[in-house]
PDB file of C-alpha atoms in Angstrom:
ATOM      1  CA  MET U   1       0.000   0.000   0.000  1.00  0.00           C
ATOM      2  CA  ALA U   2       1.258   3.469  -0.854  1.00  0.00           C
ATOM      3  CA  PRO U   3       1.984   5.623   2.218  1.00  0.00           C
ATOM      4  CA  SER U   4      -0.296   8.326   0.809  1.00  0.00           C
ATOM      5  CA  ARG U   5      -3.349   6.064   1.088  1.00  0.00           C
ATOM      6  CA  ARG U   6      -4.766   5.600   4.599  1.00  0.00           C
ATOM      7  CA  PHE U   7      -5.455   1.960   5.479  1.00  0.00           C
ATOM      8  CA  PHE U   8      -9.215   1.319   5.622  1.00  0.00           C
ATOM      9  CA  VAL U   9     -11.238  -1.416   7.338  1.00  0.00           C
ATOM     10  CA  GLY U  10     -15.000  -1.652   7.018  1.00  0.00           C
ATOM     11  CA  GLY U  11     -17.267  -3.958   8.983  1.00  0.00           C
ATOM     12  CA  ASN U  12     -20.457  -5.102   7.242  1.00  0.00           C
ATOM     13  CA  TYR U  13     -22.843  -6.501   9.865  1.00  0.00           C
ATOM     14  CA  LYS U  14     -25.319  -7.510   7.125  1.00  0.00           C
ATOM     15  CA  MET U  15     -28.723  -8.589   8.554  1.00  0.00           C
ATOM     16  CA  ASN U  16     -27.352  -9.535  11.950  1.00  0.00           C
ATOM     17  CA  GLY U  17     -27.778  -8.236  15.470  1.00  0.00           C
ATOM     18  CA  THR U  18     -30.234  -6.927  18.022  1.00  0.00           C
ATOM     19  CA  ILE U  19     -30.277  -3.761  20.107  1.00  0.00           C
ATOM     20  CA  GLN U  20     -28.500  -5.661  22.867  1.00  0.00           C
ATOM     21  CA  SER U  21     -25.877  -7.406  20.739  1.00  0.00           C
ATOM     22  CA  ILE U  22     -25.046  -4.419  18.547  1.00  0.00           C
ATOM     23  CA  THR U  23     -24.743  -2.132  21.563  1.00  0.00           C
ATOM     24  CA  LYS U  24     -22.301  -4.641  23.069  1.00  0.00           C
ATOM     25  CA  ILE U  25     -20.287  -4.946  19.833  1.00  0.00           C
ATOM     26  CA  ILE U  26     -20.126  -1.171  19.414  1.00  0.00           C
ATOM     27  CA  GLU U  27     -19.152  -0.455  23.006  1.00  0.00           C
ATOM     28  CA  GLU U  28     -16.410  -3.097  22.929  1.00  0.00           C
ATOM     29  CA  LEU U  29     -15.141  -1.757  19.604  1.00  0.00           C
ATOM     30  CA  SER U  30     -15.014   1.757  21.054  1.00  0.00           C
ATOM     31  CA  ALA U  31     -12.980   0.516  23.996  1.00  0.00           C
ATOM     32  CA  ALA U  32     -10.584  -1.611  21.940  1.00  0.00           C
ATOM     33  CA  LYS U  33      -7.013  -0.545  21.237  1.00  0.00           C
ATOM     34  CA  LEU U  34      -7.032   0.116  17.496  1.00  0.00           C
ATOM     35  CA  ASP U  35      -4.407   1.378  15.083  1.00  0.00           C
ATOM     36  CA  GLU U  36      -5.007   5.120  14.942  1.00  0.00           C
ATOM     37  CA  LYS U  37      -3.658   5.233  11.403  1.00  0.00           C
ATOM     38  CA  THR U  38      -6.448   2.947  10.148  1.00  0.00           C
ATOM     39  CA  GLU U  39      -9.798   4.395   9.148  1.00  0.00           C
ATOM     40  CA  VAL U  40     -12.621   2.256  10.572  1.00  0.00           C
ATOM     41  CA  VAL U  41     -16.241   2.270   9.378  1.00  0.00           C
ATOM     42  CA  VAL U  42     -18.973  -0.147  10.476  1.00  0.00           C
ATOM     43  CA  ALA U  43     -22.271  -0.844   8.722  1.00  0.00           C
ATOM     44  CA  PRO U  44     -25.050  -2.153  10.974  1.00  0.00           C
ATOM     45  CA  PRO U  45     -28.589  -2.845   9.724  1.00  0.00           C
ATOM     46  CA  SER U  46     -30.437   0.403   9.011  1.00  0.00           C
ATOM     47  CA  LEU U  47     -32.638   0.054  12.094  1.00  0.00           C
ATOM     48  CA  TYR U  48     -29.524   0.367  14.266  1.00  0.00           C
ATOM     49  CA  LEU U  49     -27.628   3.127  12.445  1.00  0.00           C
ATOM     50  CA  LEU U  50     -28.437   5.823  15.011  1.00  0.00           C
ATOM     51  CA  LEU U  51     -27.847   3.420  17.894  1.00  0.00           C
ATOM     52  CA  ALA U  52     -24.390   2.709  16.545  1.00  0.00           C
ATOM     53  CA  ARG U  53     -23.654   6.376  15.957  1.00  0.00           C
ATOM     54  CA  GLU U  54     -24.735   7.187  19.530  1.00  0.00           C
ATOM     55  CA  HIS U  55     -22.496   4.583  21.172  1.00  0.00           C
ATOM     56  CA  LEU U  56     -19.417   4.676  18.937  1.00  0.00           C
ATOM     57  CA  ARG U  57     -16.479   6.768  20.021  1.00  0.00           C
ATOM     58  CA  GLU U  58     -15.264   9.644  17.918  1.00  0.00           C
ATOM     59  CA  GLY U  59     -13.021   8.521  15.089  1.00  0.00           C
ATOM     60  CA  ILE U  60     -15.029   5.445  14.079  1.00  0.00           C
ATOM     61  CA  GLU U  61     -17.651   6.109  11.424  1.00  0.00           C
ATOM     62  CA  VAL U  62     -20.979   4.483  10.541  1.00  0.00           C
ATOM     63  CA  ALA U  63     -22.167   3.396   7.107  1.00  0.00           C
ATOM     64  CA  ALA U  64     -25.582   2.443   5.817  1.00  0.00           C
ATOM     65  CA  GLN U  65     -25.756  -0.836   3.905  1.00  0.00           C
ATOM     66  CA  ASN U  66     -27.896   0.663   1.161  1.00  0.00           C
ATOM     67  CA  VAL U  67     -29.354   3.871  -0.238  1.00  0.00           C
ATOM     68  CA  PHE U  68     -31.938   4.705  -2.899  1.00  0.00           C
ATOM     69  CA  ASP U  69     -31.184   6.738  -6.013  1.00  0.00           C
ATOM     70  CA  LYS U  70     -34.068   9.225  -5.615  1.00  0.00           C
ATOM     71  CA  PRO U  71     -34.100  12.178  -3.184  1.00  0.00           C
ATOM     72  CA  ASN U  72     -37.582  11.559  -1.757  1.00  0.00           C
ATOM     73  CA  GLY U  73     -41.082  10.421  -2.679  1.00  0.00           C
ATOM     74  CA  ALA U  74     -43.316   7.369  -2.825  1.00  0.00           C
ATOM     75  CA  PHE U  75     -40.628   4.711  -2.501  1.00  0.00           C
ATOM     76  CA  THR U  76     -41.795   2.457   0.306  1.00  0.00           C
ATOM     77  CA  GLY U  77     -39.023   0.944   2.392  1.00  0.00           C
ATOM     78  CA  GLU U  78     -36.211   3.011   0.894  1.00  0.00           C
ATOM     79  CA  ILE U  79     -33.816   5.507   2.494  1.00  0.00           C
ATOM     80  CA  SER U  80     -32.418   8.524   0.649  1.00  0.00           C
ATOM     81  CA  ALA U  81     -28.916   9.945   0.742  1.00  0.00           C
ATOM     82  CA  ALA U  82     -30.311  13.174   2.193  1.00  0.00           C
ATOM     83  CA  GLN U  83     -31.941  11.259   5.046  1.00  0.00           C
ATOM     84  CA  LEU U  84     -28.644   9.534   5.840  1.00  0.00           C
ATOM     85  CA  LYS U  85     -26.816  12.851   5.790  1.00  0.00           C
ATOM     86  CA  ASP U  86     -29.489  14.405   8.013  1.00  0.00           C
ATOM     87  CA  SER U  87     -28.968  11.572  10.508  1.00  0.00           C
ATOM     88  CA  GLY U  88     -25.209  12.061  10.697  1.00  0.00           C
ATOM     89  CA  ILE U  89     -24.405   8.963   8.653  1.00  0.00           C
ATOM     90  CA  ASP U  90     -21.586   9.916   6.274  1.00  0.00           C
ATOM     91  CA  TRP U  91     -20.862   6.571   4.607  1.00  0.00           C
ATOM     92  CA  VAL U  92     -22.848   4.095   2.547  1.00  0.00           C
ATOM     93  CA  LEU U  93     -22.153   0.649   1.133  1.00  0.00           C
ATOM     94  CA  ILE U  94     -23.308   0.264  -2.478  1.00  0.00           C
ATOM     95  CA  GLY U  95     -23.230  -2.590  -4.972  1.00  0.00           C
ATOM     96  CA  HIS U  96     -22.641  -5.521  -2.651  1.00  0.00           C
ATOM     97  CA  SER U  97     -22.978  -8.808  -4.533  1.00  0.00           C
ATOM     98  CA  GLU U  98     -25.690 -10.003  -2.163  1.00  0.00           C
ATOM     99  CA  ARG U  99     -27.866  -7.159  -3.398  1.00  0.00           C
ATOM    100  CA  ARG U 100     -26.769  -7.553  -7.008  1.00  0.00           C
ATOM    101  CA  VAL U 101     -27.713 -11.251  -6.895  1.00  0.00           C
ATOM    102  CA  CYS U 102     -30.638 -11.487  -4.462  1.00  0.00           C
ATOM    103  CA  LEU U 103     -32.314  -8.201  -5.394  1.00  0.00           C
ATOM    104  CA  HIS U 104     -31.169  -8.100  -9.038  1.00  0.00           C
ATOM    105  CA  GLU U 105     -29.507  -4.691  -8.732  1.00  0.00           C
ATOM    106  CA  SER U 106     -28.024  -3.838 -12.114  1.00  0.00           C
ATOM    107  CA  ASN U 107     -24.774  -2.016 -12.799  1.00  0.00           C
ATOM    108  CA  ASN U 108     -26.783   1.027 -13.875  1.00  0.00           C
ATOM    109  CA  PHE U 109     -28.856   1.049 -10.682  1.00  0.00           C
ATOM    110  CA  VAL U 110     -25.691   0.752  -8.590  1.00  0.00           C
ATOM    111  CA  ALA U 111     -24.165   3.651 -10.548  1.00  0.00           C
ATOM    112  CA  ASN U 112     -27.253   5.810 -10.063  1.00  0.00           C
ATOM    113  CA  LYS U 113     -27.223   5.147  -6.329  1.00  0.00           C
ATOM    114  CA  THR U 114     -23.534   5.988  -6.169  1.00  0.00           C
ATOM    115  CA  LYS U 115     -24.120   9.273  -7.991  1.00  0.00           C
ATOM    116  CA  ALA U 116     -27.013  10.155  -5.645  1.00  0.00           C
ATOM    117  CA  ALA U 117     -24.855   9.466  -2.592  1.00  0.00           C
ATOM    118  CA  LEU U 118     -21.905  11.469  -3.903  1.00  0.00           C
ATOM    119  CA  ASP U 119     -24.140  14.387  -4.862  1.00  0.00           C
ATOM    120  CA  GLU U 120     -25.324  14.507  -1.254  1.00  0.00           C
ATOM    121  CA  GLY U 121     -21.738  14.528   0.025  1.00  0.00           C
ATOM    122  CA  LEU U 122     -21.668  10.949   1.298  1.00  0.00           C
ATOM    123  CA  ASN U 123     -18.634   8.692   1.126  1.00  0.00           C
ATOM    124  CA  VAL U 124     -19.200   5.458  -0.789  1.00  0.00           C
ATOM    125  CA  ILE U 125     -17.810   1.955  -0.359  1.00  0.00           C
ATOM    126  CA  LEU U 126     -18.391   0.704  -3.905  1.00  0.00           C
ATOM    127  CA  CYS U 127     -18.382  -3.084  -4.241  1.00  0.00           C
ATOM    128  CA  CYS U 128     -17.414  -5.071  -7.302  1.00  0.00           C
ATOM    129  CA  GLY U 129     -16.485  -8.665  -7.997  1.00  0.00           C
ATOM    130  CA  GLU U 130     -16.868 -11.718 -10.189  1.00  0.00           C
ATOM    131  CA  THR U 131     -18.534 -15.122  -9.779  1.00  0.00           C
ATOM    132  CA  LEU U 132     -16.574 -18.362  -9.826  1.00  0.00           C
ATOM    133  CA  GLU U 133     -17.843 -19.123 -13.323  1.00  0.00           C
ATOM    134  CA  GLN U 134     -16.650 -15.729 -14.557  1.00  0.00           C
ATOM    135  CA  ARG U 135     -13.221 -16.230 -12.972  1.00  0.00           C
ATOM    136  CA  GLU U 136     -12.838 -19.677 -14.478  1.00  0.00           C
ATOM    137  CA  SER U 137     -13.776 -18.185 -17.859  1.00  0.00           C
ATOM    138  CA  ASP U 138     -10.993 -15.599 -17.437  1.00  0.00           C
ATOM    139  CA  LYS U 139     -13.526 -12.740 -17.373  1.00  0.00           C
ATOM    140  CA  THR U 140     -12.671 -11.289 -13.969  1.00  0.00           C
ATOM    141  CA  MET U 141     -11.340  -7.935 -15.151  1.00  0.00           C
ATOM    142  CA  ASP U 142     -14.014  -7.603 -17.840  1.00  0.00           C
ATOM    143  CA  VAL U 143     -16.727  -8.031 -15.181  1.00  0.00           C
ATOM    144  CA  VAL U 144     -15.105  -5.795 -12.579  1.00  0.00           C
ATOM    145  CA  THR U 145     -14.282  -2.944 -14.943  1.00  0.00           C
ATOM    146  CA  ALA U 146     -17.790  -3.092 -16.455  1.00  0.00           C
ATOM    147  CA  GLN U 147     -19.224  -2.658 -12.943  1.00  0.00           C
ATOM    148  CA  LEU U 148     -16.927   0.307 -12.319  1.00  0.00           C
ATOM    149  CA  GLN U 149     -17.377   1.847 -15.767  1.00  0.00           C
ATOM    150  CA  THR U 150     -21.085   2.527 -15.223  1.00  0.00           C
ATOM    151  CA  VAL U 151     -20.089   4.645 -12.231  1.00  0.00           C
ATOM    152  CA  ALA U 152     -17.336   6.354 -14.222  1.00  0.00           C
ATOM    153  CA  ASP U 153     -19.910   7.272 -16.848  1.00  0.00           C
ATOM    154  CA  LEU U 154     -21.712   9.367 -14.212  1.00  0.00           C
ATOM    155  CA  THR U 155     -18.851  10.862 -12.214  1.00  0.00           C
ATOM    156  CA  LYS U 156     -15.166  11.603 -12.658  1.00  0.00           C
ATOM    157  CA  ASP U 157     -14.635  12.582  -9.009  1.00  0.00           C
ATOM    158  CA  TRP U 158     -13.607   9.448  -7.107  1.00  0.00           C
ATOM    159  CA  SER U 159     -12.234  11.271  -4.064  1.00  0.00           C
ATOM    160  CA  LYS U 160     -15.112  10.029  -1.872  1.00  0.00           C
ATOM    161  CA  ILE U 161     -15.138   6.464  -3.218  1.00  0.00           C
ATOM    162  CA  VAL U 162     -13.447   3.439  -1.663  1.00  0.00           C
ATOM    163  CA  ILE U 163     -13.529   0.481  -4.056  1.00  0.00           C
ATOM    164  CA  ALA U 164     -14.163  -2.899  -2.419  1.00  0.00           C
ATOM    165  CA  TYR U 165     -13.150  -5.859  -4.557  1.00  0.00           C
ATOM    166  CA  GLU U 166     -15.103  -8.870  -3.326  1.00  0.00           C
ATOM    167  CA  PRO U 167     -14.975 -12.021  -5.424  1.00  0.00           C
ATOM    168  CA  VAL U 168     -18.493 -13.449  -5.141  1.00  0.00           C
ATOM    169  CA  TRP U 169     -17.141 -16.979  -4.759  1.00  0.00           C
ATOM    170  CA  ALA U 170     -15.249 -15.969  -1.605  1.00  0.00           C
ATOM    171  CA  ILE U 171     -18.038 -14.160   0.281  1.00  0.00           C
ATOM    172  CA  GLY U 172     -19.220 -16.174   3.262  1.00  0.00           C
ATOM    173  CA  THR U 173     -17.811 -19.393   1.807  1.00  0.00           C
ATOM    174  CA  GLY U 174     -14.641 -19.672   3.841  1.00  0.00           C
ATOM    175  CA  LYS U 175     -12.705 -19.521   0.576  1.00  0.00           C
ATOM    176  CA  VAL U 176     -10.394 -16.580   0.109  1.00  0.00           C
ATOM    177  CA  ALA U 177      -8.521 -15.354  -2.918  1.00  0.00           C
ATOM    178  CA  THR U 178      -4.807 -16.029  -2.731  1.00  0.00           C
ATOM    179  CA  ASN U 179      -2.571 -13.071  -2.069  1.00  0.00           C
ATOM    180  CA  GLU U 180      -1.550 -13.143  -5.734  1.00  0.00           C
ATOM    181  CA  GLN U 181      -5.131 -13.364  -7.038  1.00  0.00           C
ATOM    182  CA  ALA U 182      -6.257 -10.438  -4.901  1.00  0.00           C
ATOM    183  CA  GLN U 183      -3.199  -8.312  -5.715  1.00  0.00           C
ATOM    184  CA  ASP U 184      -3.559  -8.977  -9.451  1.00  0.00           C
ATOM    185  CA  VAL U 185      -7.160  -7.737  -9.507  1.00  0.00           C
ATOM    186  CA  HIS U 186      -6.365  -4.726  -7.312  1.00  0.00           C
ATOM    187  CA  ALA U 187      -3.487  -3.799  -9.620  1.00  0.00           C
ATOM    188  CA  GLY U 188      -5.821  -4.205 -12.600  1.00  0.00           C
ATOM    189  CA  ILE U 189      -8.386  -1.893 -11.001  1.00  0.00           C
ATOM    190  CA  ARG U 190      -5.691   0.686 -10.286  1.00  0.00           C
ATOM    191  CA  LYS U 191      -4.553   0.499 -13.907  1.00  0.00           C
ATOM    192  CA  TRP U 192      -8.174   0.982 -15.009  1.00  0.00           C
ATOM    193  CA  LEU U 193      -8.474   4.049 -12.757  1.00  0.00           C
ATOM    194  CA  SER U 194      -5.350   5.512 -14.340  1.00  0.00           C
ATOM    195  CA  SER U 195      -6.564   5.044 -17.899  1.00  0.00           C
ATOM    196  CA  THR U 196     -10.252   5.842 -17.317  1.00  0.00           C
ATOM    197  CA  ILE U 197     -10.347   8.466 -14.561  1.00  0.00           C
ATOM    198  CA  SER U 198      -6.891   9.952 -13.944  1.00  0.00           C
ATOM    199  CA  GLN U 199      -3.465   9.105 -12.598  1.00  0.00           C
ATOM    200  CA  ARG U 200      -4.324  11.121  -9.514  1.00  0.00           C
ATOM    201  CA  ALA U 201      -7.399   8.969  -8.880  1.00  0.00           C
ATOM    202  CA  SER U 202      -5.328   5.844  -9.423  1.00  0.00           C
ATOM    203  CA  ASP U 203      -2.750   6.972  -6.880  1.00  0.00           C
ATOM    204  CA  ALA U 204      -5.256   8.185  -4.279  1.00  0.00           C
ATOM    205  CA  THR U 205      -8.237   5.808  -4.453  1.00  0.00           C
ATOM    206  CA  ARG U 206      -8.224   3.096  -1.848  1.00  0.00           C
ATOM    207  CA  ILE U 207      -8.992  -0.410  -3.109  1.00  0.00           C
ATOM    208  CA  ILE U 208      -9.885  -2.823  -0.315  1.00  0.00           C
ATOM    209  CA  TYR U 209     -10.409  -6.584  -0.362  1.00  0.00           C
ATOM    210  CA  GLY U 210     -13.420  -8.505   0.941  1.00  0.00           C
ATOM    211  CA  GLY U 211     -14.328 -12.171   0.948  1.00  0.00           C
ATOM    212  CA  SER U 212     -13.878 -14.367   4.038  1.00  0.00           C
ATOM    213  CA  VAL U 213     -11.275 -12.015   5.532  1.00  0.00           C
ATOM    214  CA  ASN U 214     -10.320 -13.069   9.050  1.00  0.00           C
ATOM    215  CA  GLU U 215      -7.620 -12.571  11.653  1.00  0.00           C
ATOM    216  CA  LYS U 216      -5.568 -15.423  10.178  1.00  0.00           C
ATOM    217  CA  ASN U 217      -5.276 -14.277   6.554  1.00  0.00           C
ATOM    218  CA  CYS U 218      -5.411 -10.490   6.889  1.00  0.00           C
ATOM    219  CA  LYS U 219      -1.741  -9.792   7.640  1.00  0.00           C
ATOM    220  CA  ASP U 220      -0.413 -11.411   4.471  1.00  0.00           C
ATOM    221  CA  LEU U 221      -3.103  -9.768   2.353  1.00  0.00           C
ATOM    222  CA  ALA U 222      -2.305  -6.389   3.928  1.00  0.00           C
ATOM    223  CA  LYS U 223       1.299  -6.670   2.712  1.00  0.00           C
ATOM    224  CA  GLN U 224       0.237  -6.571  -0.941  1.00  0.00           C
ATOM    225  CA  GLY U 225       1.087  -3.314  -2.687  1.00  0.00           C
ATOM    226  CA  ASP U 226      -2.368  -2.472  -4.012  1.00  0.00           C
ATOM    227  CA  ILE U 227      -4.498  -3.767  -1.127  1.00  0.00           C
ATOM    228  CA  ASP U 228      -5.427  -0.771   1.016  1.00  0.00           C
ATOM    229  CA  GLY U 229      -7.572  -2.529   3.611  1.00  0.00           C
ATOM    230  CA  PHE U 230     -10.551  -4.814   4.001  1.00  0.00           C
ATOM    231  CA  LEU U 231     -14.319  -5.057   3.937  1.00  0.00           C
ATOM    232  CA  VAL U 232     -15.142  -7.613   6.607  1.00  0.00           C
ATOM    233  CA  GLY U 233     -18.352  -9.599   6.957  1.00  0.00           C
ATOM    234  CA  GLY U 234     -18.886 -12.179   9.695  1.00  0.00           C
ATOM    235  CA  ALA U 235     -15.601 -11.465  11.473  1.00  0.00           C
ATOM    236  CA  SER U 236     -16.701  -7.845  12.070  1.00  0.00           C
ATOM    237  CA  LEU U 237     -19.154  -9.182  14.685  1.00  0.00           C
ATOM    238  CA  LYS U 238     -16.330 -10.753  16.696  1.00  0.00           C
ATOM    239  CA  PRO U 239     -13.229  -9.560  18.588  1.00  0.00           C
ATOM    240  CA  ALA U 240     -11.233 -10.841  15.596  1.00  0.00           C
ATOM    241  CA  PHE U 241     -12.221  -7.565  13.918  1.00  0.00           C
ATOM    242  CA  TYR U 242      -9.703  -5.720  16.116  1.00  0.00           C
ATOM    243  CA  ASP U 243      -6.891  -7.885  14.766  1.00  0.00           C
ATOM    244  CA  ILE U 244      -7.983  -7.095  11.211  1.00  0.00           C
ATOM    245  CA  VAL U 245      -8.058  -3.359  11.951  1.00  0.00           C
ATOM    246  CA  ASN U 246      -4.539  -3.695  13.384  1.00  0.00           C
ATOM    247  CA  SER U 247      -3.226  -5.913  10.571  1.00  0.00           C
ATOM    248  CA  HIS U 248      -1.223  -3.082   9.032  1.00  0.00           C
ATOM    249  CA  LEU U 249       0.815  -2.383  12.148  1.00  0.00           C
TER     250      LEU U 249
END
């Protein structure tokens, strides 16, 4: 990782937790000894966003797991970027493969949501990644850059975007990309940023890895030159998350 890019670790709680358990997780995270040089953002279910914000210490941020692409109106069940901003939530997770697959979110919809969030001044963790079939067909970079290109078509300012590369075949499966596989894709994304956005964006944009990251594999992954941190799923609900946050020490 380049010294100019601050190490970043996000915790995606997904659809897990209760008032009691999330309060406990948040309070213990706030009390933990964490690397001050690492930026930490956690994403609880939307019902608990304000609870998390209330109990988290200063310096750890909160992200929503989703946002809609319209500012307001008759969109039952959705949350707008303006509503997140109004609630003091400055980050949002967009494009996670679980939403792309389960809820059929298209690249264009993900791009529109990203644009809406950026326009409102939110920071975005933008997810991308390929399926096992696509990897075995040697289409990884084609898939990933197509997902990113739809966003690039709508904005050239990537200063508030953190790219999360999450191979679909590694999410929640216990499988993890090898250090070389992850580094190769991250380097490919950085090359795409250079040619499509700008060299400045390529140098400055953080590209983090997700997909069965845990306290055992994080240190070796963190040593790779183009891996700037992690997006953590299940392990973010456990004390192992502290080790992942501190993996760059």
